[in-house]
């Protein structure tokens, strides 16, 4: 399947349909919407079709499970028929089903494309998937009743992005404890009920950006303690209940920007005490209780610290900005050890 992001493909398809309407000859089919090929892909739109897959262990194309506007569709409530499946060469798409618990994929070890779990209105829990070792991309998006994600403990790498975004009632994320590498972005965003993130204990490298934002109830993150390198930005914003940033104990390098913005309860960022390189900008702003920056002292005292000068490429913004916090030390304050108030 020639897609990098299933979510973008869905959005693009909806926009196309809204622009062209039904009078252009563009038929609303799963093939058109999701780039599927009925000759080689497994398209399952009823529970009976899912149940009949039990003899298969390997699918050479994509597996689509969900509603199709051009096909007979019925409520899909479980994935038990897929228990013998061990390998999917393409993508696994679970879209708009009535599944309440994703736990029928116990033997699935490899997904060559995307695992996308998208807008399943009855889904409450994603668990197990502990046999899965490799996936190119993982998206969990827009599942409004989803409460818990727990598992993925054999997954060692995700070649592009790992996204857990806009799951309105998601409370806990646990697992991913053998995942060592994410090739591009890790994004955990806009889950307003999220109170626990625990795991990712083997993760050492994120190839591009680590984005954690708009999770307004979480007050502590228990993850990412062995992360060493971020190839892009470390971006924490709008986590209003977060009290301390004492994670990232082993983080040494951020090739892009360090952004910590708009936290109402954050008092300390001591956990960044091993950070010695930020490749572009440091921006810490609008954290009304933040007064302890002592974790940044090693960064400011090393040769690999932030560049001197007011601005530069690629963003053409000041390299060093600490503003509108309870305490706003200058670069020289941090160098001199005046890191808290």
Short mmCIF file of C-alpha atoms in Angstrom, two decimals:
data_model
loop_
_atom_site.label_atom_id
_atom_site.label_comp_id
_atom_site.label_asym_id
_atom_site.label_seq_id
_atom_site.Cartn_x
_atom_site.Cartn_y
_atom_site.Cartn_z
CA UNK A 1 0.00 0.00 0.00
CA UNK A 2 1.59 3.23 -1.14
CA UNK A 3 0.78 5.42 1.83
CA UNK A 4 2.85 7.01 4.56
CA UNK A 5 -0.04 8.02 6.70
CA UNK A 6 -3.44 6.45 6.60
CA UNK A 7 -4.94 9.35 8.50
CA UNK A 8 -3.77 11.85 5.90
CA UNK A 9 -5.13 9.61 3.17
CA UNK A 10 -8.53 9.49 4.84
CA UNK A 11 -8.63 13.27 5.26
CA UNK A 12 -7.56 13.79 1.65
CA UNK A 13 -10.24 11.41 0.43
CA UNK A 14 -12.94 13.20 2.39
CA UNK A 15 -11.81 16.55 1.00
CA UNK A 16 -11.85 15.20 -2.54
CA UNK A 17 -15.35 13.87 -2.14
CA UNK A 18 -16.59 17.10 -0.65
CA UNK A 19 -15.05 19.09 -3.49
CA UNK A 20 -16.17 16.95 -6.41
CA UNK A 21 -19.48 15.58 -5.12
CA UNK A 22 -21.20 12.56 -6.57
CA UNK A 23 -21.61 13.92 -10.10
CA UNK A 24 -18.02 13.49 -11.19
CA UNK A 25 -17.93 9.72 -11.47
CA UNK A 26 -15.75 9.29 -8.38
CA UNK A 27 -17.34 6.34 -6.64
CA UNK A 28 -17.25 6.07 -2.87
CA UNK A 29 -15.52 2.73 -2.42
CA UNK A 30 -12.99 1.38 0.04
CA UNK A 31 -10.66 0.98 -2.91
CA UNK A 32 -10.84 4.71 -3.72
CA UNK A 33 -10.93 5.90 -0.12
CA UNK A 34 -8.08 3.80 1.24
CA UNK A 35 -6.08 2.76 -1.84
CA UNK A 36 -7.05 -0.90 -1.62
CA UNK A 37 -6.81 -3.51 -4.36
CA UNK A 38 -9.54 -6.20 -4.10
CA UNK A 39 -7.38 -8.62 -6.11
CA UNK A 40 -4.66 -8.83 -3.49
CA UNK A 41 -6.01 -7.16 -0.34
CA UNK A 42 -8.24 -8.73 2.27
CA UNK A 43 -11.31 -6.50 2.73
CA UNK A 44 -13.50 -7.58 5.65
CA UNK A 45 -16.76 -5.71 6.19
CA UNK A 46 -18.83 -8.23 8.17
CA UNK A 47 -18.25 -10.37 11.25
CA UNK A 48 -18.78 -13.53 9.19
CA UNK A 49 -15.94 -12.52 6.88
CA UNK A 50 -13.64 -11.93 9.84
CA UNK A 51 -14.55 -15.31 11.34
CA UNK A 52 -13.71 -17.10 8.09
CA UNK A 53 -10.09 -15.88 8.07
CA UNK A 54 -9.09 -18.33 10.84
CA UNK A 55 -7.24 -20.63 8.41
CA UNK A 56 -4.89 -17.90 7.17
CA UNK A 57 -1.48 -17.23 8.71
CA UNK A 58 -0.05 -14.85 6.07
CA UNK A 59 -1.58 -12.06 3.95
CA UNK A 60 0.62 -10.74 1.15
CA UNK A 61 -1.36 -7.51 0.73
CA UNK A 62 -3.30 -5.27 3.11
CA UNK A 63 -6.01 -6.22 5.58
CA UNK A 64 -8.92 -3.79 5.91
CA UNK A 65 -11.51 -4.33 8.65
CA UNK A 66 -14.50 -2.00 8.84
CA UNK A 67 -17.24 -0.26 6.95
CA UNK A 68 -17.26 0.19 3.18
CA UNK A 69 -19.85 2.46 1.53
CA UNK A 70 -20.11 0.23 -1.56
CA UNK A 71 -20.24 -3.16 0.19
CA UNK A 72 -22.56 -5.07 2.47
CA UNK A 73 -21.35 -4.12 5.94
CA UNK A 74 -22.46 -5.28 9.37
CA UNK A 75 -21.30 -4.85 12.94
CA UNK A 76 -17.81 -6.25 13.48
CA UNK A 77 -17.46 -6.92 17.19
CA UNK A 78 -14.31 -9.05 17.54
CA UNK A 79 -11.16 -10.15 15.74
CA UNK A 80 -11.07 -13.74 16.97
CA UNK A 81 -10.99 -15.01 13.41
CA UNK A 82 -7.53 -13.51 12.98
CA UNK A 83 -5.91 -15.43 15.85
CA UNK A 84 -3.78 -17.55 13.52
CA UNK A 85 -2.50 -14.63 11.49
CA UNK A 86 1.27 -14.16 11.94
CA UNK A 87 2.32 -11.85 9.10
CA UNK A 88 0.83 -9.07 6.97
CA UNK A 89 3.08 -7.79 4.20
CA UNK A 90 1.01 -4.63 3.78
CA UNK A 91 -1.03 -2.62 6.28
CA UNK A 92 -3.65 -3.56 8.86
CA UNK A 93 -6.47 -1.00 8.96
CA UNK A 94 -9.17 -1.24 11.63
CA UNK A 95 -11.64 1.53 10.82
CA UNK A 96 -15.05 2.37 12.30
CA UNK A 97 -15.91 -1.03 13.77
CA UNK A 98 -17.95 -1.96 16.86
CA UNK A 99 -15.07 -3.82 18.48
CA UNK A 100 -14.82 -3.09 22.21
CA UNK A 101 -11.48 -4.85 22.88
CA UNK A 102 -8.70 -5.49 20.37
CA UNK A 103 -7.29 -8.78 21.64
CA UNK A 104 -7.64 -11.24 18.75
CA UNK A 105 -4.22 -10.65 17.24
CA UNK A 106 -2.18 -12.66 19.73
CA UNK A 107 0.02 -14.36 17.12
CA UNK A 108 0.59 -11.46 14.75
CA UNK A 109 4.36 -10.87 14.54
CA UNK A 110 4.97 -8.63 11.56
CA UNK A 111 3.19 -5.80 9.74
CA UNK A 112 5.12 -4.49 6.74
CA UNK A 113 3.06 -1.32 6.42
CA UNK A 114 0.81 0.64 8.76
CA UNK A 115 -1.17 -0.51 11.78
CA UNK A 116 -4.00 2.03 11.96
CA UNK A 117 -6.77 1.88 14.57
CA UNK A 118 -9.08 4.69 13.60
CA UNK A 119 -12.43 6.00 14.87
CA UNK A 120 -13.79 2.79 16.39
CA UNK A 121 -16.68 4.19 18.41
CA UNK A 122 -17.08 1.22 20.80
CA UNK A 123 -13.40 0.50 21.39
CA UNK A 124 -12.42 0.59 25.07
CA UNK A 125 -9.16 -1.32 25.23
CA UNK A 126 -6.19 -2.28 23.05
CA UNK A 127 -4.28 -5.07 24.76
CA UNK A 128 -1.86 -7.88 24.08
CA UNK A 129 -0.43 -7.61 20.55
CA UNK A 130 2.60 -8.84 22.45
CA UNK A 131 3.81 -11.04 19.59
CA UNK A 132 4.15 -8.07 17.21
CA UNK A 133 7.86 -7.40 16.58
CA UNK A 134 7.95 -4.98 13.65
CA UNK A 135 5.64 -2.40 12.11
CA UNK A 136 6.40 0.40 9.70
CA UNK A 137 3.97 2.88 11.24
CA UNK A 138 1.49 2.80 14.12
CA UNK A 139 -1.53 5.12 14.42
CA UNK A 140 -4.19 5.10 17.13
CA UNK A 141 -6.49 8.02 16.37
CA UNK A 142 -9.97 9.28 17.18
CA UNK A 143 -11.27 6.34 19.24
CA UNK A 144 -13.54 8.30 21.56
CA UNK A 145 -14.30 5.55 24.11
CA UNK A 146 -10.81 4.08 24.26
CA UNK A 147 -9.64 3.89 27.89
CA UNK A 148 -6.50 1.73 27.94
CA UNK A 149 -3.58 0.77 25.72
CA UNK A 150 -1.45 -2.02 27.15
CA UNK A 151 0.92 -4.35 25.32
CA UNK A 152 3.18 -4.21 22.28
CA UNK A 153 5.95 -5.61 24.48
CA UNK A 154 7.71 -7.54 21.68
CA UNK A 155 7.77 -4.56 19.34
CA UNK A 156 11.42 -3.56 18.82
CA UNK A 157 11.18 -0.92 16.11
CA UNK A 158 8.74 1.38 14.37
CA UNK A 159 10.31 2.59 11.15
CA UNK A 160 8.38 5.83 10.69
CA UNK A 161 5.85 7.32 13.15
CA UNK A 162 4.12 6.15 16.29
CA UNK A 163 1.04 8.27 16.89
CA UNK A 164 -1.49 8.09 19.73
CA UNK A 165 -3.60 11.20 19.18
CA UNK A 166 -7.10 12.58 19.81
CA UNK A 167 -8.49 9.70 21.87
CA UNK A 168 -10.79 11.76 24.06
CA UNK A 169 -11.22 9.35 27.01
CA UNK A 170 -7.89 7.54 26.95
CA UNK A 171 -6.63 7.16 30.53
CA UNK A 172 -3.54 4.92 30.39
CA UNK A 173 -0.76 3.98 28.00
CA UNK A 174 1.45 1.11 29.17
CA UNK A 175 3.86 -1.24 27.44
CA UNK A 176 6.18 -0.83 24.45
CA UNK A 177 8.97 -1.98 26.77
CA UNK A 178 11.21 -3.56 24.10
CA UNK A 179 10.81 -0.76 21.57
CA UNK A 180 14.30 0.67 21.00
CA UNK A 181 13.87 2.84 17.91
CA UNK A 182 11.27 5.08 16.25
CA UNK A 183 12.40 6.27 12.83
CA UNK A 184 10.46 9.52 12.72
CA UNK A 185 7.91 11.07 15.13
CA UNK A 186 6.55 9.85 18.44
CA UNK A 187 3.34 11.76 19.13
CA UNK A 188 1.02 11.53 22.14
CA UNK A 189 -1.42 14.38 21.81
CA UNK A 190 -4.89 15.64 22.76
CA UNK A 191 -6.09 12.95 25.14
CA UNK A 192 -7.88 15.01 27.76
CA UNK A 193 -8.38 12.15 30.25
CA UNK A 194 -4.85 10.73 30.07
CA UNK A 195 -3.40 10.25 33.57
CA UNK A 196 -0.73 7.56 33.10
CA UNK A 197 2.04 6.96 30.58
CA UNK A 198 4.34 4.15 31.68
CA UNK A 199 6.74 2.12 29.59
CA UNK A 200 8.96 2.73 26.57
CA UNK A 201 11.77 1.62 28.88
CA UNK A 202 14.09 0.40 26.08
CA UNK A 203 13.56 3.35 23.75
CA UNK A 204 16.92 5.01 23.05
CA UNK A 205 16.32 6.93 19.81
CA UNK A 206 13.54 8.95 18.18
CA UNK A 207 14.54 9.86 14.62
CA UNK A 208 12.61 13.12 14.38
CA UNK A 209 10.26 14.73 16.91
CA UNK A 210 8.87 13.71 20.28
CA UNK A 211 5.57 15.54 20.70
CA UNK A 212 3.62 15.39 23.95
CA UNK A 213 0.87 17.94 24.29
CA UNK A 214 -2.67 18.91 25.25
CA UNK A 215 -2.95 16.06 27.75
CA UNK A 216 -4.45 18.27 30.40
CA UNK A 217 -4.91 15.86 33.35
CA UNK A 218 -1.58 14.05 33.49
CA UNK A 219 0.64 15.14 36.40
CA UNK A 220 3.50 12.69 35.98
CA UNK A 221 5.05 10.72 33.11
CA UNK A 222 6.81 7.43 33.90
CA UNK A 223 8.41 6.66 30.57
CA UNK A 224 11.31 7.45 28.25
CA UNK A 225 13.93 7.05 30.99
CA UNK A 226 16.52 5.49 28.67
CA UNK A 227 15.97 7.77 25.69
CA UNK A 228 19.35 9.19 24.57
CA UNK A 229 18.81 10.95 21.23
CA UNK A 230 16.02 12.92 19.56
CA UNK A 231 16.72 13.75 15.92
CA UNK A 232 14.31 16.69 15.80
CA UNK A 233 12.35 18.55 18.48
CA UNK A 234 11.39 17.68 22.05
CA UNK A 235 8.05 19.48 22.31
CA UNK A 236 6.01 19.49 25.55
CA UNK A 237 3.03 21.88 25.55
CA UNK A 238 -0.33 22.41 27.24
CA UNK A 239 -0.08 19.59 29.75
CA UNK A 240 -1.73 21.71 32.39
CA UNK A 241 -1.47 19.32 35.35
CA UNK A 242 2.13 18.20 34.78
CA UNK A 243 4.06 18.93 37.98
CA UNK A 244 7.62 17.92 37.13
CA UNK A 245 9.74 17.04 34.15
CA UNK A 246 11.91 14.48 35.93
CA UNK A 247 11.95 12.04 33.01
CA UNK A 248 14.57 11.94 30.26
CA UNK A 249 17.28 11.06 32.77
CA UNK A 250 19.57 9.75 30.02
CA UNK A 251 18.72 12.18 27.22
CA UNK A 252 21.92 13.68 25.83
CA UNK A 253 21.10 15.11 22.41
CA UNK A 254 18.22 17.06 20.87
CA UNK A 255 19.10 17.91 17.29
CA UNK A 256 16.22 20.38 16.89
CA UNK A 257 14.37 22.48 19.45
CA UNK A 258 13.58 22.06 23.13
CA UNK A 259 10.12 23.51 23.74
CA UNK A 260 8.39 23.52 27.13
CA UNK A 261 5.32 25.73 27.01
CA UNK A 262 2.11 26.48 28.87
CA UNK A 263 2.05 24.21 31.92
CA UNK A 264 0.08 25.49 34.90
CA UNK A 265 1.61 23.22 37.57
CA UNK A 266 5.15 22.59 36.30
CA UNK A 267 7.75 23.62 38.90
CA UNK A 268 10.96 21.86 37.85
CA UNK A 269 12.73 20.47 34.78
CA UNK A 270 15.46 18.77 36.75
CA UNK A 271 15.20 15.55 34.74
CA UNK A 272 17.17 16.95 31.80
CA UNK A 273 20.42 16.97 33.78
CA UNK A 274 22.33 14.82 31.24
CA UNK A 275 21.35 16.93 28.24
CA UNK A 276 24.47 18.39 26.62
CA UNK A 277 23.34 19.39 23.12
CA UNK A 278 20.37 21.26 21.64
CA UNK A 279 20.86 21.87 17.94
CA UNK A 280 18.59 24.84 17.48
CA UNK A 281 16.31 26.67 19.90
CA UNK A 282 15.49 26.48 23.58
CA UNK A 283 12.05 27.93 24.30
CA UNK A 284 10.54 27.77 27.78
CA UNK A 285 7.52 29.97 28.23
CA UNK A 286 4.15 30.49 29.93
CA UNK A 287 4.79 28.06 32.80
CA UNK A 288 3.37 30.04 35.72
CA UNK A 289 4.97 27.98 38.55
CA UNK A 290 8.29 27.06 36.94
CA UNK A 291 11.23 28.21 39.05
CA UNK A 292 13.81 25.39 38.94
CA UNK A 293 15.98 25.03 35.82
CA UNK A 294 18.94 23.31 37.46
CA UNK A 295 18.65 20.39 35.06
CA UNK A 296 19.77 22.72 32.27
CA UNK A 297 23.02 23.82 33.92
CA UNK A 298 25.15 21.11 32.22
CA UNK A 299 23.70 22.08 28.84
CA UNK A 300 24.63 25.72 29.30
CA UNK A 301 28.14 24.88 30.52
CA UNK A 302 29.20 22.54 27.71
CA UNK A 303 30.76 23.21 24.32
CA UNK A 304 27.83 21.41 22.71
CA UNK A 305 25.28 23.79 24.18
CA UNK A 306 23.05 26.24 22.40
CA UNK A 307 24.55 28.47 19.75
CA UNK A 308 25.42 32.02 20.59
CA UNK A 309 23.67 34.91 18.91
CA UNK A 310 20.10 36.03 18.65
CA UNK A 311 18.77 33.98 15.75
CA UNK A 312 19.58 31.76 12.84
CA UNK A 313 18.31 29.14 10.42
CA UNK A 314 16.15 27.17 9.99
CA UNK A 315 13.55 29.01 12.12
CA UNK A 316 15.07 32.52 12.30
CA UNK A 317 14.03 32.90 15.93
CA UNK A 318 16.09 33.56 19.06
CA UNK A 319 18.16 30.58 20.13
CA UNK A 320 17.47 31.10 23.82
CA UNK A 321 14.08 32.19 25.16
CA UNK A 322 12.89 31.81 28.74
CA UNK A 323 9.88 34.07 29.25
CA UNK A 324 6.69 34.47 31.30
CA UNK A 325 7.52 31.81 33.88
CA UNK A 326 7.70 32.27 37.67
CA UNK A 327 11.49 32.63 37.30
CA UNK A 328 13.13 33.61 34.04
CA UNK A 329 16.92 33.18 34.22
CA UNK A 330 19.20 34.45 31.52
CA UNK A 331 21.70 32.29 29.70
CA UNK A 332 24.43 33.69 31.94
CA UNK A 333 22.39 32.97 35.09
CA UNK A 334 22.30 29.29 34.18
CA UNK A 335 26.00 29.25 33.35
CA UNK A 336 26.73 30.78 36.74
CA UNK A 337 24.59 28.25 38.56
CA UNK A 338 21.75 30.65 39.38
CA UNK A 339 19.27 28.06 38.23
CA UNK A 340 16.41 28.28 40.73
CA UNK A 341 14.53 30.76 42.83
#
